[in-house]
CSV table of C-alpha atoms in Angstrom, one decimal:
chain,number,residue,atom,x,y,z
A,1,MET,CA,-13.2,-29.7,-82.9
A,2,ARG,CA,-15.8,-26.3,-83.3
A,3,PRO,CA,-15.3,-24.7,-80.1
A,4,SER,CA,-18.3,-23.3,-79.3
A,5,ASP,CA,-17.1,-19.8,-79.0
A,6,THR,CA,-16.1,-19.0,-82.3
A,7,ASP,CA,-13.5,-16.5,-81.2
A,8,LYS,CA,-11.3,-19.3,-79.8
A,9,PRO,CA,-8.8,-21.5,-81.5
A,10,PRO,CA,-9.7,-24.9,-82.2
A,11,TYR,CA,-10.1,-28.2,-79.1
A,12,VAL,CA,-7.4,-30.8,-80.3
A,13,ALA,CA,-7.9,-34.4,-79.2
A,14,ARG,CA,-6.6,-37.3,-80.2
A,15,VAL,CA,-9.2,-40.0,-82.0
A,16,GLU,CA,-9.0,-43.2,-79.3
A,17,LYS,CA,-12.4,-44.7,-80.9
A,18,ILE,CA,-14.4,-44.6,-83.5
A,19,GLU,CA,-18.8,-45.9,-83.3
A,20,ALA,CA,-22.0,-46.0,-84.3
A,21,ASP,CA,-25.0,-46.1,-82.3
A,22,HIS,CA,-28.4,-48.3,-83.4
A,23,ARG,CA,-29.6,-44.9,-85.2
A,24,SER,CA,-26.3,-44.5,-87.0
A,25,ASN,CA,-25.6,-41.6,-85.1
A,26,VAL,CA,-21.7,-41.6,-85.5
A,27,LYS,CA,-19.8,-40.9,-82.2
A,28,VAL,CA,-15.6,-40.5,-81.8
A,29,ARG,CA,-13.8,-41.1,-77.7
A,30,VAL,CA,-11.4,-38.7,-78.2
A,31,ARG,CA,-8.8,-37.9,-75.3
A,32,TRP,CA,-8.1,-33.9,-74.9
A,33,TYR,CA,-5.0,-32.1,-75.4
A,34,TYR,CA,-4.9,-28.8,-73.4
A,35,ARG,CA,-3.3,-25.6,-74.2
A,36,PRO,CA,-1.3,-24.2,-71.4
A,37,GLU,CA,-3.5,-22.2,-70.2
A,38,GLU,CA,-5.8,-24.7,-69.6
A,39,SER,CA,-3.8,-26.0,-67.3
A,40,ILE,CA,-3.6,-25.5,-63.7
A,41,GLY,CA,0.0,-23.8,-63.7
A,42,GLY,CA,-1.4,-21.6,-66.2
A,43,ARG,CA,0.8,-20.7,-69.6
A,44,ARG,CA,4.3,-20.0,-68.4
A,45,GLN,CA,7.8,-18.2,-69.8
A,46,PHE,CA,8.8,-21.7,-72.0
A,47,HIS,CA,5.8,-22.6,-73.1
A,48,GLY,CA,6.2,-22.5,-76.9
A,49,ALA,CA,2.8,-21.3,-79.4
A,50,LYS,CA,2.0,-24.2,-80.5
A,51,GLU,CA,2.9,-26.5,-77.4
A,52,LEU,CA,-0.4,-28.7,-75.8
A,53,PHE,CA,-0.1,-31.6,-73.1
A,54,LEU,CA,-1.5,-34.8,-74.0
A,55,SER,CA,-4.0,-34.5,-71.0
A,56,ASP,CA,-5.8,-37.8,-68.5
A,57,HIS,CA,-8.9,-36.2,-69.6
A,58,TYR,CA,-11.3,-38.4,-72.3
A,59,ASP,CA,-14.6,-37.7,-73.8
A,60,VAL,CA,-17.3,-38.7,-76.6
A,61,GLN,CA,-17.8,-36.8,-78.9
A,62,SER,CA,-20.1,-37.0,-82.0
A,63,ALA,CA,-18.0,-37.2,-85.5
A,64,HIS,CA,-19.5,-33.5,-87.0
A,65,THR,CA,-17.7,-31.7,-83.8
A,66,ILE,CA,-14.4,-32.6,-85.9
A,67,GLU,CA,-13.3,-29.6,-87.6
A,68,GLY,CA,-9.9,-31.0,-89.8
A,69,LYS,CA,-6.9,-33.4,-88.9
A,70,CYS,CA,-4.1,-31.4,-86.9
A,71,ILE,CA,-0.1,-33.0,-86.7
A,72,VAL,CA,0.6,-33.1,-83.3
A,73,HIS,CA,4.5,-34.0,-83.1
A,74,THR,CA,7.3,-34.7,-80.5
A,75,PHE,CA,9.1,-32.4,-79.2
A,76,LYS,CA,12.7,-33.6,-80.4
A,77,ASN,CA,10.3,-33.3,-84.2
A,78,TYR,CA,8.8,-29.9,-84.0
A,79,THR,CA,12.5,-28.4,-83.8
A,80,LYS,CA,13.4,-30.6,-86.3
A,81,LEU,CA,10.2,-28.9,-88.9
A,82,GLU,CA,11.9,-26.4,-91.8
A,83,ASN,CA,8.5,-25.0,-91.5
A,84,VAL,CA,5.7,-24.7,-89.2
A,85,GLY,CA,2.7,-24.7,-90.4
A,86,ALA,CA,-1.4,-24.0,-88.5
A,87,GLU,CA,-1.9,-27.5,-88.8
A,88,ASP,CA,1.6,-27.6,-86.9
A,89,TYR,CA,2.0,-28.2,-83.3
A,90,PHE,CA,4.0,-30.3,-80.1
A,91,CYS,CA,4.1,-32.3,-77.3
A,92,ARG,CA,6.3,-32.9,-74.7
A,93,PHE,CA,4.3,-33.6,-71.2
A,94,GLU,CA,1.4,-35.3,-70.2
A,95,TYR,CA,-0.9,-33.5,-68.0
A,96,LYS,CA,-3.3,-34.8,-65.0
A,97,ALA,CA,-6.2,-33.0,-65.0
A,98,ALA,CA,-7.7,-33.3,-61.7
A,99,THR,CA,-4.1,-32.8,-59.9
A,100,GLY,CA,-1.9,-30.2,-62.4
A,101,GLY,CA,0.5,-32.7,-62.2
A,102,PHE,CA,3.1,-33.9,-65.7
A,103,THR,CA,5.3,-36.1,-66.4
A,104,PRO,CA,7.9,-36.2,-67.1
A,105,ASP,CA,8.0,-33.5,-63.8
A,106,ARG,CA,12.5,-32.1,-64.9
A,107,VAL,CA,12.8,-30.9,-68.0
A,108,ALA,CA,16.4,-29.6,-68.6
A,109,VAL,CA,17.1,-26.1,-68.3
A,110,TYR,CA,19.6,-23.1,-70.1
A,111,CYS,CA,20.5,-19.8,-69.9
A,112,LYS,CA,21.6,-17.9,-66.4
A,113,CYS,CA,17.3,-17.7,-66.1
A,114,GLU,CA,17.6,-21.0,-65.7
A,115,MET,CA,14.6,-21.8,-68.5
A,116,PRO,CA,13.4,-25.0,-70.1
A,117,TYR,CA,14.1,-24.1,-73.7
A,118,ASN,CA,10.8,-22.9,-75.7
A,119,PRO,CA,11.7,-23.4,-79.3
A,120,ASP,CA,10.2,-20.2,-80.4
A,121,ASP,CA,12.8,-18.6,-79.1
A,122,LEU,CA,16.3,-18.4,-80.6
A,123,MET,CA,19.3,-18.8,-78.4
A,124,VAL,CA,23.4,-18.5,-78.6
A,125,GLN,CA,25.8,-21.8,-78.1
A,126,CYS,CA,28.7,-20.3,-75.7
A,127,GLU,CA,32.3,-21.0,-78.0
A,128,GLY,CA,33.3,-21.9,-74.7
A,129,CYS,CA,31.3,-23.5,-71.9
A,130,LYS,CA,28.8,-24.9,-75.3
A,131,ASP,CA,26.0,-23.6,-72.8
A,132,TRP,CA,23.0,-22.3,-74.7
A,133,PHE,CA,21.6,-18.7,-73.5
A,134,HIS,CA,18.8,-15.7,-74.2
A,135,PRO,CA,20.3,-12.5,-76.2
A,136,SER,CA,18.5,-10.7,-74.0
A,137,CYS,CA,20.1,-12.6,-70.8
A,138,MET,CA,23.5,-11.4,-72.0
A,139,GLY,CA,21.8,-7.9,-72.8
A,140,MET,CA,21.7,-8.1,-76.5
A,141,THR,CA,19.1,-7.6,-79.3
A,142,ILE,CA,17.8,-10.7,-81.0
A,143,GLU,CA,19.2,-8.3,-84.3
A,144,GLU,CA,23.0,-7.9,-82.9
A,145,ALA,CA,22.7,-11.6,-82.0
A,146,LYS,CA,22.2,-12.9,-85.2
A,147,LYS,CA,24.7,-10.5,-86.7
A,148,LEU,CA,27.0,-13.0,-84.5
A,149,ASP,CA,29.8,-14.7,-85.6
A,150,ARG,CA,30.7,-16.4,-82.1
A,151,PHE,CA,29.3,-15.7,-79.3
A,152,LEU,CA,31.5,-16.4,-75.3
A,153,CYS,CA,29.3,-15.7,-72.5
A,154,SER,CA,31.0,-13.6,-69.1
A,155,ASP,CA,31.7,-16.8,-67.6
A,156,CYS,CA,33.9,-18.3,-70.1
A,157,PRO,CA,37.7,-16.7,-69.8
A,158,LEU,CA,38.5,-15.3,-73.8
A,159,ASP,CA,42.5,-17.3,-72.7
A,160,ASP,CA,41.1,-20.8,-72.2
A,161,TYR,CA,38.1,-19.4,-75.7
A,162,ALA,CA,41.1,-19.0,-77.6
A,163,LYS,CA,42.9,-22.0,-77.4
A,164,ARG,CA,39.3,-23.5,-78.5
A,165,SER,CA,38.8,-24.3,-82.4
A,166,LEU,CA,36.7,-22.0,-83.5
A,167,ASN,CA,33.4,-22.6,-85.5
A,168,THR,CA,30.2,-21.0,-85.5
A,169,PHE,CA,27.2,-21.1,-83.5
A,170,PRO,CA,23.9,-22.6,-84.1
A,171,VAL,CA,20.7,-20.8,-83.4
A,172,SER,CA,19.0,-23.2,-81.0
A,173,PRO,CA,20.0,-26.3,-78.7
A,174,SER,CA,19.6,-29.6,-79.2
A,175,VAL,CA,16.7,-31.1,-76.9
A,176,GLU,CA,19.5,-33.9,-76.4
A,177,ALA,CA,20.2,-32.7,-72.2
A,178,LYS,CA,22.0,-30.5,-70.4
A,179,PHE,CA,22.0,-29.5,-67.3
A,180,CYS,CA,21.6,-26.0,-65.5
A,181,ASN,CA,25.0,-24.0,-64.2
A,182,THR,CA,26.3,-24.9,-61.1
A,183,VAL,CA,23.3,-25.1,-58.2
A,184,ALA,CA,21.5,-26.4,-54.9
A,185,ALA,CA,19.7,-29.9,-55.2
A,186,THR,CA,18.2,-32.4,-53.4
A,187,PHE,CA,19.4,-35.4,-53.9
A,188,VAL,CA,18.2,-39.0,-54.8
A,189,GLY,CA,19.8,-41.6,-54.7
A,190,SER,CA,19.1,-44.8,-57.3
A,191,ASP,CA,16.7,-46.1,-54.8
A,192,GLY,CA,14.9,-43.9,-55.0
A,193,ALA,CA,15.8,-42.6,-51.3
A,194,ASN,CA,15.9,-38.4,-50.1
A,195,MET,CA,20.4,-37.8,-49.7
A,196,GLY,CA,19.5,-34.2,-49.0
A,197,SER,CA,20.5,-31.3,-50.4
A,198,ARG,CA,24.1,-30.6,-51.1
A,199,PHE,CA,25.8,-27.4,-52.9
A,200,LEU,CA,26.9,-29.5,-56.7
A,201,LEU,CA,29.6,-28.3,-59.3
A,202,LYS,CA,29.8,-29.0,-62.9
A,203,SER,CA,32.3,-31.4,-65.4
A,204,GLY,CA,31.1,-30.4,-68.8
A,205,HIS,CA,27.4,-31.3,-69.0
A,206,ILE,CA,27.8,-33.8,-66.0
A,207,TYR,CA,28.1,-33.1,-62.3
A,208,VAL,CA,30.4,-34.4,-60.0
A,209,GLU,CA,30.3,-34.0,-55.8
A,210,VAL,CA,33.4,-35.6,-54.0
A,211,LEU,CA,29.2,-36.8,-51.5
A,212,VAL,CA,31.2,-38.0,-48.6
A,213,ALA,CA,28.2,-40.3,-47.5
A,214,ILE,CA,28.3,-43.8,-45.7
A,215,GLU,CA,26.4,-46.8,-47.1
A,216,ASN,CA,27.2,-49.7,-45.5
A,217,LEU,CA,29.9,-48.3,-43.5
A,218,CYS,CA,31.8,-47.2,-47.3
A,219,LEU,CA,32.6,-44.3,-48.4
A,220,PHE,CA,32.1,-43.3,-51.7
A,221,VAL,CA,32.4,-41.0,-54.5
A,222,ALA,CA,28.6,-39.9,-57.0
A,223,GLN,CA,28.4,-38.9,-60.5
A,224,PHE,CA,24.6,-37.2,-60.9
A,225,ASN,CA,22.6,-35.9,-63.4
A,226,VAL,CA,21.3,-32.4,-62.5
A,227,VAL,CA,17.2,-31.7,-64.1
A,228,ARG,CA,14.7,-28.8,-62.9
A,229,SER,CA,11.2,-29.9,-61.9
A,230,VAL,CA,7.8,-28.4,-63.9
A,231,THR,CA,7.8,-26.7,-60.3
A,232,GLY,CA,11.4,-25.1,-60.5
A,233,GLN,CA,13.2,-27.5,-57.4
A,234,PHE,CA,16.3,-29.0,-58.9
A,235,VAL,CA,17.0,-32.8,-58.1
A,236,ALA,CA,19.8,-34.3,-58.4
A,237,LEU,CA,19.2,-38.0,-59.8
A,238,MET,CA,22.5,-40.9,-59.6
A,239,ILE,CA,24.4,-42.0,-62.1
A,240,TYR,CA,26.7,-44.4,-60.3
A,241,LYS,CA,29.2,-44.2,-57.6
A,242,PHE,CA,32.8,-44.4,-58.4
């Protein structure tokens, strides 16, 4: 939709309903998409240039304000586009305009900087641990990273790497969840109860801790997935007990 200030980018909304009054004036009921800079938290490093948030802000507008059609992809589908056109956007969060809250409120993080994936940024995958890294966080330029055939991060021993089969690395992470390195996290039980904060050790892409606790007078070991909330808090979600 056309903004009153022509220097601003067009507003993006999802049309929910089209109706006309007795004077044949056509109105559209829309649900607005917000750009990151329009949200309470503002634009952050991991937000893509074409990223939008589907808000809970509804409105009624004249059909004459509609400028054209665009496509708001899911995050997964957007990362698969070979060419991103001017009409292509993506959305991975719903946004509550009044409170600044997001759904989901947790996202997977990558690299030593522990930031969510920005599809605009090049990342390289370590052949050892299979984690993803920004070239700048590894002391490389983008040009140097593009020339690499294989990459090994500083945390992976060379002798372990030599035992692995050698494959060329992809240039961007899958949108499937991969989790952060060893962290302090808030534990949440299967019933949603807060179980305190402890440290986790990684095993592959799943984090396992020998958790000594009393539940019905029984000790148990639990396995957790660790994700980082939009606000930066680490949360460990129990998968199952051993």
